[in-house]
Coordinates of C-alpha atoms in Angstrom, one line a residue:
M1 CA 171.1 199.9 167.9
E2 CA 172.0 203.2 169.6
P3 CA 170.7 205.4 166.7
F4 CA 167.5 203.4 166.7
A5 CA 166.9 204.0 170.4
L6 CA 167.7 207.7 170.2
T7 CA 165.3 208.0 167.3
V8 CA 162.5 206.3 169.3
A9 CA 163.2 208.6 172.2
L10 CA 162.6 211.8 170.2
P11 CA 158.8 211.4 169.6
I12 CA 158.4 210.2 173.2
F13 CA 159.9 213.3 174.7
S14 CA 158.1 215.5 172.2
L15 CA 154.7 214.1 173.4
I16 CA 155.7 214.6 177.1
A17 CA 156.6 218.2 176.3
L18 CA 152.9 218.8 175.6
F19 CA 152.6 219.1 179.4
C20 CA 154.0 222.7 179.0
L21 CA 151.3 223.7 176.6
P22 CA 148.5 225.6 178.3
S23 CA 145.0 224.2 177.8
R24 CA 143.7 227.6 176.7
I25 CA 146.2 227.8 173.8
A26 CA 145.5 224.1 173.0
N27 CA 141.8 224.8 172.7
R28 CA 142.4 227.8 170.5
R29 CA 144.6 225.8 168.2
A30 CA 142.7 222.5 168.5
K31 CA 143.2 221.4 164.8
L32 CA 146.9 222.0 165.0
V33 CA 147.3 220.2 168.3
R34 CA 145.3 217.1 167.2
N35 CA 147.3 216.9 163.9
L36 CA 150.5 217.3 165.8
V37 CA 149.7 214.6 168.3
T38 CA 148.5 212.2 165.7
T39 CA 151.5 212.7 163.5
V40 CA 154.1 212.3 166.3
V41 CA 152.4 209.2 167.6
G42 CA 152.3 207.8 164.1
V43 CA 156.0 208.5 163.7
E44 CA 156.7 206.8 167.1
C45 CA 154.8 203.8 165.8
L46 CA 156.9 203.6 162.7
F47 CA 160.1 203.9 164.7
A48 CA 159.0 201.2 167.1
L49 CA 158.2 198.9 164.2
S50 CA 161.6 199.6 162.7
L51 CA 163.2 198.9 166.1
T52 CA 161.4 195.6 166.4
V53 CA 162.2 194.5 162.9
G54 CA 165.8 195.5 163.5
L55 CA 166.0 193.3 166.5
A56 CA 164.3 190.5 164.6
V57 CA 166.7 190.7 161.7
K58 CA 169.7 191.0 163.9
G59 CA 168.5 188.2 166.1
V60 CA 167.6 188.2 169.8
P61 CA 170.7 186.8 171.5
S62 CA 170.8 185.8 175.2
Q63 CA 172.0 189.2 176.0
S64 CA 169.7 191.3 173.9
I65 CA 169.7 194.4 176.1
K66 CA 171.2 197.6 175.0
L67 CA 171.5 200.5 177.4
I68 CA 171.8 204.0 175.9
E69 CA 172.7 207.0 178.0
V70 CA 170.6 209.9 176.7
W71 CA 171.2 212.6 179.3
R72 CA 173.3 213.1 182.4
H73 CA 172.4 215.9 184.9
L74 CA 173.0 216.1 188.6
G75 CA 174.1 212.5 188.6
L76 CA 170.9 211.2 187.2
N77 CA 171.1 209.0 184.1
L78 CA 168.2 209.2 181.6
D79 CA 168.5 205.9 179.9
V80 CA 166.6 204.0 177.2
Y81 CA 166.5 200.3 177.8
V82 CA 165.9 198.3 174.6
D83 CA 165.2 194.6 174.5
G84 CA 162.5 192.2 173.3
A85 CA 159.9 193.2 175.9
A86 CA 160.4 196.9 175.4
S87 CA 160.2 196.7 171.6
L88 CA 157.0 194.7 171.7
M89 CA 155.3 196.9 174.3
L90 CA 156.4 200.1 172.6
M91 CA 155.0 198.9 169.3
L92 CA 151.8 198.0 171.0
V93 CA 151.4 201.3 172.9
S94 CA 152.2 203.4 169.9
F95 CA 150.0 201.5 167.5
V96 CA 147.0 201.6 169.9
G97 CA 147.8 205.3 170.6
F98 CA 147.8 206.1 166.9
V99 CA 144.5 204.4 166.3
V100 CA 142.9 206.1 169.3
S101 CA 144.3 209.5 168.1
R102 CA 142.8 209.0 164.7
F103 CA 139.5 207.9 166.1
S104 CA 139.4 210.8 168.5
I105 CA 139.6 213.4 165.7
R106 CA 136.1 212.4 164.4
F107 CA 134.8 211.5 167.8
L108 CA 135.5 214.9 169.4
D109 CA 135.2 217.0 166.4
G110 CA 133.6 220.4 167.3
E111 CA 134.0 220.0 171.0
R112 CA 135.1 223.1 172.9
M113 CA 137.8 221.3 175.0
Q114 CA 139.1 219.3 172.1
G115 CA 142.6 220.9 172.2
R116 CA 142.9 220.1 175.9
Y117 CA 141.9 216.5 175.3
F118 CA 144.6 216.0 172.7
R119 CA 147.2 217.7 174.8
W120 CA 146.7 215.2 177.6
L121 CA 146.2 212.3 175.2
G122 CA 149.6 212.9 173.7
F123 CA 151.2 213.4 177.1
T124 CA 149.7 210.2 178.4
I125 CA 150.9 208.2 175.4
G126 CA 154.3 209.7 175.8
A127 CA 154.4 208.8 179.5
V128 CA 153.4 205.2 178.9
S129 CA 156.0 204.9 176.1
L130 CA 158.7 206.3 178.4
M131 CA 157.8 203.9 181.1
V132 CA 158.1 201.0 178.6
V133 CA 161.7 202.0 177.6
A134 CA 162.9 203.4 180.9
G135 CA 166.5 202.3 181.6
N136 CA 166.5 202.7 185.3
L137 CA 164.0 202.2 188.1
L138 CA 163.8 205.9 189.1
L139 CA 162.8 206.9 185.6
F140 CA 160.3 204.0 185.4
V141 CA 158.6 205.3 188.6
L142 CA 158.5 208.9 187.4
A143 CA 156.9 207.7 184.1
W144 CA 154.5 205.5 186.1
V145 CA 153.3 208.5 188.1
A146 CA 153.1 210.7 185.0
T147 CA 151.0 208.1 183.3
S148 CA 148.5 208.2 186.2
F149 CA 148.4 212.0 186.2
G150 CA 147.7 212.1 182.4
L151 CA 145.0 209.5 182.7
H152 CA 143.4 211.5 185.6
Q153 CA 143.1 214.5 183.3
L154 CA 141.5 212.5 180.5
L155 CA 139.0 211.0 183.0
L156 CA 138.0 214.5 183.9
H157 CA 137.4 215.6 180.3
Y158 CA 133.7 215.8 181.1
R159 CA 134.3 217.2 184.6
H160 CA 130.7 218.5 184.8
R161 CA 129.4 214.9 185.0
G162 CA 129.2 213.7 188.5
A163 CA 129.9 210.1 187.7
A164 CA 133.1 211.0 185.8
H165 CA 134.3 213.2 188.6
R166 CA 133.6 210.5 191.3
A167 CA 135.4 207.7 189.2
A168 CA 138.4 209.9 188.5
W169 CA 139.0 210.8 192.1
T170 CA 138.5 207.2 193.2
K171 CA 141.1 206.2 190.6
F172 CA 143.3 209.1 191.9
A173 CA 143.2 207.8 195.5
I174 CA 143.9 204.2 194.5
S175 CA 146.8 205.3 192.2
R176 CA 148.4 207.3 195.0
C177 CA 148.4 204.1 197.1
G178 CA 150.1 202.3 194.2
D179 CA 152.6 205.1 193.8
A180 CA 153.5 204.9 197.5
L181 CA 154.1 201.2 197.2
L182 CA 156.3 201.7 194.2
I183 CA 158.3 204.5 195.8
G184 CA 158.8 202.2 198.8
A185 CA 160.2 199.6 196.5
L186 CA 162.4 202.2 194.9
V187 CA 163.9 203.2 198.2
L188 CA 164.5 199.7 199.4
T189 CA 166.0 198.8 196.0
Y190 CA 168.6 201.5 196.2
N191 CA 169.4 200.6 199.8
A192 CA 169.8 196.9 198.9
F193 CA 171.6 197.3 195.6
G194 CA 173.0 200.8 195.6
T195 CA 171.8 201.6 192.0
F196 CA 168.7 202.3 190.0
E197 CA 170.2 201.0 186.7
L198 CA 168.2 198.0 185.4
T199 CA 171.2 196.2 183.9
E200 CA 173.1 196.3 187.2
L201 CA 170.0 195.4 189.2
F202 CA 169.3 192.3 187.0
S203 CA 173.0 191.3 187.1
R204 CA 173.0 191.4 190.9
A205 CA 169.7 189.7 191.2
R206 CA 171.2 186.9 189.1
D207 CA 174.1 186.6 191.5
L208 CA 171.8 186.6 194.5
A209 CA 169.7 183.8 193.0
T210 CA 172.6 181.4 193.0
S211 CA 172.7 181.5 196.8
A212 CA 169.4 181.6 198.6
S213 CA 171.1 182.4 201.9
Q214 CA 172.1 185.8 200.5
V215 CA 168.4 186.8 199.9
T216 CA 167.4 189.0 202.8
A217 CA 164.1 190.4 204.1
S218 CA 164.7 193.6 202.1
H219 CA 164.8 191.6 198.8
V220 CA 161.5 189.9 199.8
A221 CA 160.0 193.2 200.7
I222 CA 161.0 194.7 197.3
G223 CA 159.2 191.8 195.6
W224 CA 156.0 192.3 197.7
L225 CA 156.0 196.1 197.1
L226 CA 156.4 195.6 193.3
V227 CA 153.6 193.0 193.3
L228 CA 151.2 195.2 195.3
G229 CA 152.0 198.2 193.2
A230 CA 151.2 196.2 190.1
V231 CA 147.9 195.0 191.6
T232 CA 146.7 198.5 192.2
K233 CA 147.6 199.6 188.6
S234 CA 145.9 196.6 186.9
A235 CA 142.6 196.9 188.7
Q236 CA 142.9 193.8 190.8
F237 CA 140.6 193.0 193.7
P238 CA 139.9 195.0 195.8
F239 CA 141.4 197.9 193.8
H240 CA 139.2 197.3 190.8
T241 CA 136.1 199.5 191.6
W242 CA 137.2 202.6 189.7
L243 CA 137.5 200.8 186.3
P244 CA 133.7 200.0 185.7
D245 CA 132.8 203.5 186.8
T246 CA 134.9 205.3 184.2
M247 CA 132.2 205.0 181.5
E248 CA 131.5 208.7 181.4
T249 CA 134.9 209.4 179.8
P250 CA 135.1 209.6 176.0
T251 CA 135.2 206.2 174.4
P252 CA 138.7 206.6 172.9
V253 CA 140.0 207.2 176.4
S254 CA 138.3 203.9 177.5
A255 CA 140.0 202.1 174.6
L256 CA 143.4 203.5 175.5
M257 CA 142.9 202.8 179.2
H258 CA 141.7 199.2 178.7
A259 CA 144.1 198.3 175.9
G260 CA 147.2 200.0 177.2
I261 CA 147.4 201.7 180.5
V262 CA 145.8 199.0 182.6
N263 CA 148.5 196.6 181.3
A264 CA 151.2 198.6 183.1
G265 CA 151.0 196.4 186.2
G266 CA 151.7 193.2 184.2
Y267 CA 154.5 194.9 182.3
L268 CA 156.0 196.0 185.7
I269 CA 156.1 192.4 186.8
I270 CA 157.5 191.2 183.5
R271 CA 160.2 193.9 183.4
M272 CA 161.2 193.5 187.1
S273 CA 160.8 189.7 187.1
P274 CA 164.5 189.2 188.2
L275 CA 163.7 191.1 191.4
V276 CA 160.2 189.7 191.9
A277 CA 161.5 186.2 191.5
L278 CA 163.7 186.7 194.6
A279 CA 160.4 186.7 196.7
P280 CA 158.6 183.4 195.9
T281 CA 155.9 184.2 198.5
A282 CA 155.1 187.4 196.6
M283 CA 154.7 185.5 193.4
I284 CA 152.3 183.0 195.1
G285 CA 150.3 185.9 196.5
L286 CA 150.2 187.4 193.0
A287 CA 148.9 184.2 191.6
V288 CA 146.2 183.9 194.2
I289 CA 145.1 187.5 193.8
G290 CA 145.0 187.2 190.0
A291 CA 143.0 183.9 190.1
F292 CA 140.5 185.4 192.6
T293 CA 140.1 188.6 190.6
A294 CA 139.6 186.6 187.3
C295 CA 136.8 184.5 188.9
F296 CA 135.2 187.4 190.7
A297 CA 135.1 189.6 187.7
G298 CA 134.0 186.8 185.5
V299 CA 130.9 186.2 187.6
V300 CA 130.1 190.0 187.7
M301 CA 130.6 190.4 184.0
M302 CA 127.9 187.8 183.2
T303 CA 125.3 190.0 184.9
Q304 CA 126.0 193.4 183.4
T305 CA 123.5 194.9 181.0
S306 CA 125.7 197.8 179.8
V307 CA 128.1 197.0 176.9
K308 CA 130.9 199.2 178.3
R309 CA 130.5 198.0 181.9
S310 CA 130.6 194.4 180.7
L311 CA 133.8 195.2 178.8
A312 CA 135.2 196.8 181.9
Y313 CA 134.7 193.7 184.0
S314 CA 136.0 191.6 181.2
T315 CA 139.2 193.7 181.4
I316 CA 139.4 193.1 185.1
A317 CA 139.0 189.4 184.6
Q318 CA 141.6 189.3 181.8
M319 CA 144.1 191.3 183.9
G320 CA 143.5 188.8 186.8
F321 CA 144.3 185.9 184.5
M322 CA 147.4 187.8 183.3
M323 CA 148.5 188.3 186.9
L324 CA 147.9 184.6 187.5
Q325 CA 150.3 183.8 184.7
C326 CA 152.9 186.2 186.1
G327 CA 152.5 184.7 189.6
C328 CA 153.1 181.2 188.2
G329 CA 156.2 182.5 186.4
A330 CA 154.7 182.1 182.9
F331 CA 156.0 185.5 181.8
S332 CA 156.0 184.7 178.1
A333 CA 152.3 183.6 178.3
A334 CA 151.5 186.8 180.1
M335 CA 153.2 189.0 177.4
L336 CA 151.2 187.1 174.7
H337 CA 148.1 187.7 176.8
I338 CA 148.8 191.5 177.0
L339 CA 149.3 191.8 173.2
A340 CA 146.2 189.8 172.3
H341 CA 143.9 191.3 174.9
S342 CA 145.0 194.9 174.1
L343 CA 144.3 194.6 170.4
Y344 CA 140.9 192.9 171.1
K345 CA 139.8 195.4 173.8
A346 CA 140.8 198.4 171.7
H347 CA 138.6 197.1 168.8
A348 CA 135.8 196.2 171.2
F349 CA 135.6 199.7 172.8
L350 CA 136.1 201.7 169.6
G351 CA 133.4 199.5 168.0
S352 CA 131.0 199.5 170.9
G353 CA 128.7 202.0 169.3
S354 CA 127.7 199.6 166.6
V355 CA 127.1 196.6 168.9
V356 CA 123.3 197.1 169.0
S357 CA 123.0 197.5 165.2
Q358 CA 125.1 194.4 164.6
A359 CA 123.0 192.4 167.1
L360 CA 119.8 193.5 165.4
A361 CA 121.2 192.7 162.0
T362 CA 122.1 189.2 163.0
T363 CA 119.0 188.4 165.0
G364 CA 117.0 185.6 163.6
A365 CA 115.0 182.6 164.7
K366 CA 116.5 180.9 167.7
S367 CA 117.8 177.4 167.3
P368 CA 115.8 174.7 169.2
Q369 CA 117.5 173.9 172.4
P370 CA 118.8 170.3 172.4
S371 CA 117.6 167.8 175.0
P372 CA 119.6 167.6 178.3
R373 CA 121.2 164.3 177.2
L374 CA 122.2 165.6 173.8
S375 CA 123.4 168.8 175.3
L376 CA 125.7 166.9 177.7
A377 CA 126.9 164.8 174.7
Y378 CA 127.8 168.0 172.9
L379 CA 129.6 169.3 176.0
L380 CA 131.7 166.2 176.4
G381 CA 132.4 166.2 172.7
A382 CA 133.6 169.8 172.8
A383 CA 135.8 169.0 175.8
A384 CA 137.3 166.0 174.1
I385 CA 138.0 167.9 170.9
S386 CA 139.6 170.7 172.9
A387 CA 141.8 168.4 175.0
F388 CA 142.9 166.4 171.9
A389 CA 143.6 169.6 169.9
H390 CA 145.7 171.1 172.7
A391 CA 147.6 167.8 173.3
A392 CA 148.2 167.3 169.6
V393 CA 149.5 170.8 169.0
S394 CA 151.7 170.7 172.1
S395 CA 153.2 167.4 171.1
A396 CA 153.8 168.7 167.6
F397 CA 155.7 171.7 168.9
D398 CA 157.4 169.6 171.6
V399 CA 155.8 171.6 174.4
N400 CA 155.5 169.8 177.7
V401 CA 152.9 171.7 179.8
V402 CA 153.9 169.7 182.9
T403 CA 157.3 171.2 183.0
K404 CA 156.2 174.8 182.2
P405 CA 155.6 177.2 185.1
G406 CA 151.9 176.8 185.9
G407 CA 151.5 175.0 182.7
V408 CA 148.8 172.5 183.8
V409 CA 146.5 175.1 185.3
L410 CA 146.9 177.5 182.4
A411 CA 146.3 174.7 179.9
L412 CA 143.2 173.7 181.8
V413 CA 141.8 177.3 181.7
V414 CA 142.5 177.5 177.9
C415 CA 140.7 174.1 177.4
L416 CA 137.7 175.2 179.4
A417 CA 137.4 178.4 177.4
S418 CA 137.7 176.6 174.0
T419 CA 135.2 173.9 175.3
T420 CA 132.6 176.6 176.0
W421 CA 133.0 178.0 172.5
G422 CA 133.0 174.6 170.9
W423 CA 129.9 173.5 172.8
R424 CA 127.9 176.4 171.5
L425 CA 128.9 175.6 168.0
L426 CA 128.1 171.9 168.3
S427 CA 124.7 172.7 169.9
V428 CA 123.6 174.3 166.7
G429 CA 123.3 170.8 165.3
E430 CA 124.4 171.6 161.8
V431 CA 127.2 169.5 160.3
T432 CA 128.9 172.5 158.6
T433 CA 128.9 174.5 161.9
M434 CA 130.3 171.5 163.8
L435 CA 133.1 171.1 161.3
L436 CA 133.9 174.8 161.5
G437 CA 133.9 174.6 165.3
M438 CA 136.4 171.7 165.3
A439 CA 138.6 173.5 162.8
G440 CA 138.4 176.7 164.8
I441 CA 139.4 175.0 168.0
S442 CA 142.4 173.4 166.3
G443 CA 143.4 176.7 164.7
L444 CA 143.1 178.5 168.0
C445 CA 145.4 175.9 169.7
L446 CA 147.9 176.2 166.8
A447 CA 147.9 180.0 166.9
Y448 CA 148.3 180.2 170.7
T449 CA 151.1 177.6 170.8
A450 CA 153.0 179.2 167.9
G451 CA 152.6 182.7 169.5
Y452 CA 153.7 181.4 172.9
L453 CA 156.9 179.9 171.4
A454 CA 157.7 183.0 169.4
I455 CA 157.2 185.3 172.5
S456 CA 159.3 182.9 174.6
H457 CA 162.1 183.1 172.2
W458 CA 161.8 186.9 171.9
L459 CA 161.8 187.4 175.7
Q460 CA 164.5 184.8 176.6
A461 CA 166.9 187.5 177.8
T462 CA 164.2 189.7 179.3
T463 CA 162.4 187.7 182.0
S464 CA 163.9 186.3 185.2
P465 CA 167.2 184.6 184.6
V466 CA 166.8 182.6 187.8
A467 CA 165.0 179.4 188.5
I468 CA 161.5 180.2 189.8
P469 CA 160.3 177.9 192.6
P470 CA 157.2 176.0 191.4
T471 CA 153.9 177.2 192.8
P472 CA 152.7 174.9 195.6
R473 CA 150.4 172.1 194.4
F474 CA 147.6 173.0 196.8
V475 CA 147.6 176.5 195.5
L476 CA 147.4 175.3 191.9
L477 CA 144.7 172.8 192.9
A478 CA 142.6 175.5 194.5
I479 CA 143.0 177.8 191.4
A480 CA 142.0 174.9 189.1
L481 CA 138.9 174.2 191.2
A482 CA 137.9 177.8 191.2
F483 CA 138.1 178.0 187.4
C484 CA 136.1 174.8 187.1
A485 CA 133.5 176.2 189.3
L486 CA 133.3 179.4 187.2
F487 CA 133.0 177.2 184.1
S488 CA 130.1 175.2 185.7
L489 CA 128.4 178.5 186.7
H490 CA 128.7 179.7 183.1
L491 CA 127.0 176.6 181.8
V492 CA 124.1 177.0 184.2
V493 CA 123.7 180.7 183.3
I494 CA 123.4 180.2 179.6
R495 CA 120.6 177.6 180.1
R496 CA 117.1 178.9 179.5
V497 CA 115.8 177.2 182.7
R498 CA 117.6 178.6 185.8
P499 CA 117.3 177.6 189.4
N500 CA 116.1 180.1 192.0
W501 CA 119.4 180.4 193.8
L502 CA 120.9 181.8 190.6
N503 CA 118.5 184.7 190.6
S504 CA 119.7 185.7 194.1
L505 CA 123.3 185.4 193.1
R506 CA 122.6 187.5 190.0
A507 CA 121.2 190.3 192.1
H508 CA 124.4 190.5 194.2
A509 CA 126.7 190.0 191.3
A510 CA 125.0 192.7 189.2
N511 CA 126.0 195.2 191.9
G512 CA 129.6 194.0 192.1
F513 CA 128.9 192.4 195.4
Y514 CA 128.7 195.9 196.8
I515 CA 132.5 196.5 196.9
D516 CA 131.9 199.9 195.1
T517 CA 129.5 200.9 197.9
V518 CA 132.3 200.5 200.5
Y519 CA 134.7 202.6 198.4
R520 CA 132.1 205.4 198.0
R521 CA 131.6 205.6 201.8
L522 CA 135.4 205.7 202.2
F523 CA 136.6 208.1 199.4
I524 CA 133.7 210.5 198.8
P525 CA 133.9 212.0 202.3
L526 CA 137.6 212.2 201.9
A527 CA 137.3 213.9 198.5
R528 CA 134.7 216.4 199.9
S529 CA 137.0 217.2 202.8

């Protein structure tokens, strides 16, 4: 496995080395730089695929972690940490990075600053990749900061645009807060454990978990700092305002940001889950923050008229749901969510330019709206089909959602989502469409359960080896009620006859409930000073 890891490290450090290339030279040799970046990222993708296949063929044992020392200088080890989570995330990042690089060639063809763009694109992809495979916490934090710095440069690609400039510096301020939290966790971790090496940290966390009396306030503080650092990176409330305002950046940057970089917070929690699990209160707080963010962004998303802003709030909501999964201890479900959402969001942003044309091409006569009683019957039918399909598939795969961390709440959310989709198909009133809808719901349940089990097996040696205390029932009940309320609001919104109170709510939601206004008053004077 060591040659594999060393081979993967070569393209990563080659991309990071682009930091030393002056923008003036990069712009002068734009074609060479863009071809170099695309080729190196493609090679990294192939190496990551080979690494993942190698792990799959070899099998993923209970101790599937391989630590490789790459460089030693001044007592600092530069390690590559290879396991199931790292291989999946590296393959995802490199694949999305390669697609974005290829798309950018045509998208930015002829622009004067094209070379500078590809310089920072390659550096950012390399920094994210290094963060994924970092073997110690210090290297992880350095790659975390480097990723933020590279993204900042990409957000300022059109620096003459006022909106781009404002969004970039808002993101810069929020990221520095997250960096400070993570550095605080770094210092406390070294004081508490005396090492930065992940293998040693996880081993000692496993020993601590066997005796709750040995867990000190420092360990709890480490968990909280890691959680809050992840919250700032993944655009959770109230640190989400920068994400919808980054629409002035090139579309490929939006695709990379929404499909890759914004997932860093979730990956931090999954990677450091043995440490975070030592602070149950931090995990409960993460679940509450994630659930609130998902519901908040879901409401705002329904009111957006811009395709890209709607996708931005969709990302915030999806990241909130991912944080809810992490807070409940469902790390395998969170990893599956990262993979599926990243691929979908990359496709959505890169294809956003054709949304209007596709909508016009598929526009036809609207189906007659069913009567209220018939509509209710369709809704109940879709709910019954969804619940039965989930129960049948779970039983077939011997999955008991009651015993899974947060399983009941997460299953409820998935059922509500599939119910909405099934209700729309059943409301068409055509037999063929109804049958396709039922088959689609069943297929979705089957694919989700199979994917969850595969990821669980793949990550069995990656996530927390300790028993995670169950989330309090009153917290789970509140979260379930919040998602049921969001589901009910969505049903009201898609009706053609809407109550007056909904119009008032829409006016506030369309403006993000004015959270962005507060940030502008705070950060714009600071930036000007």
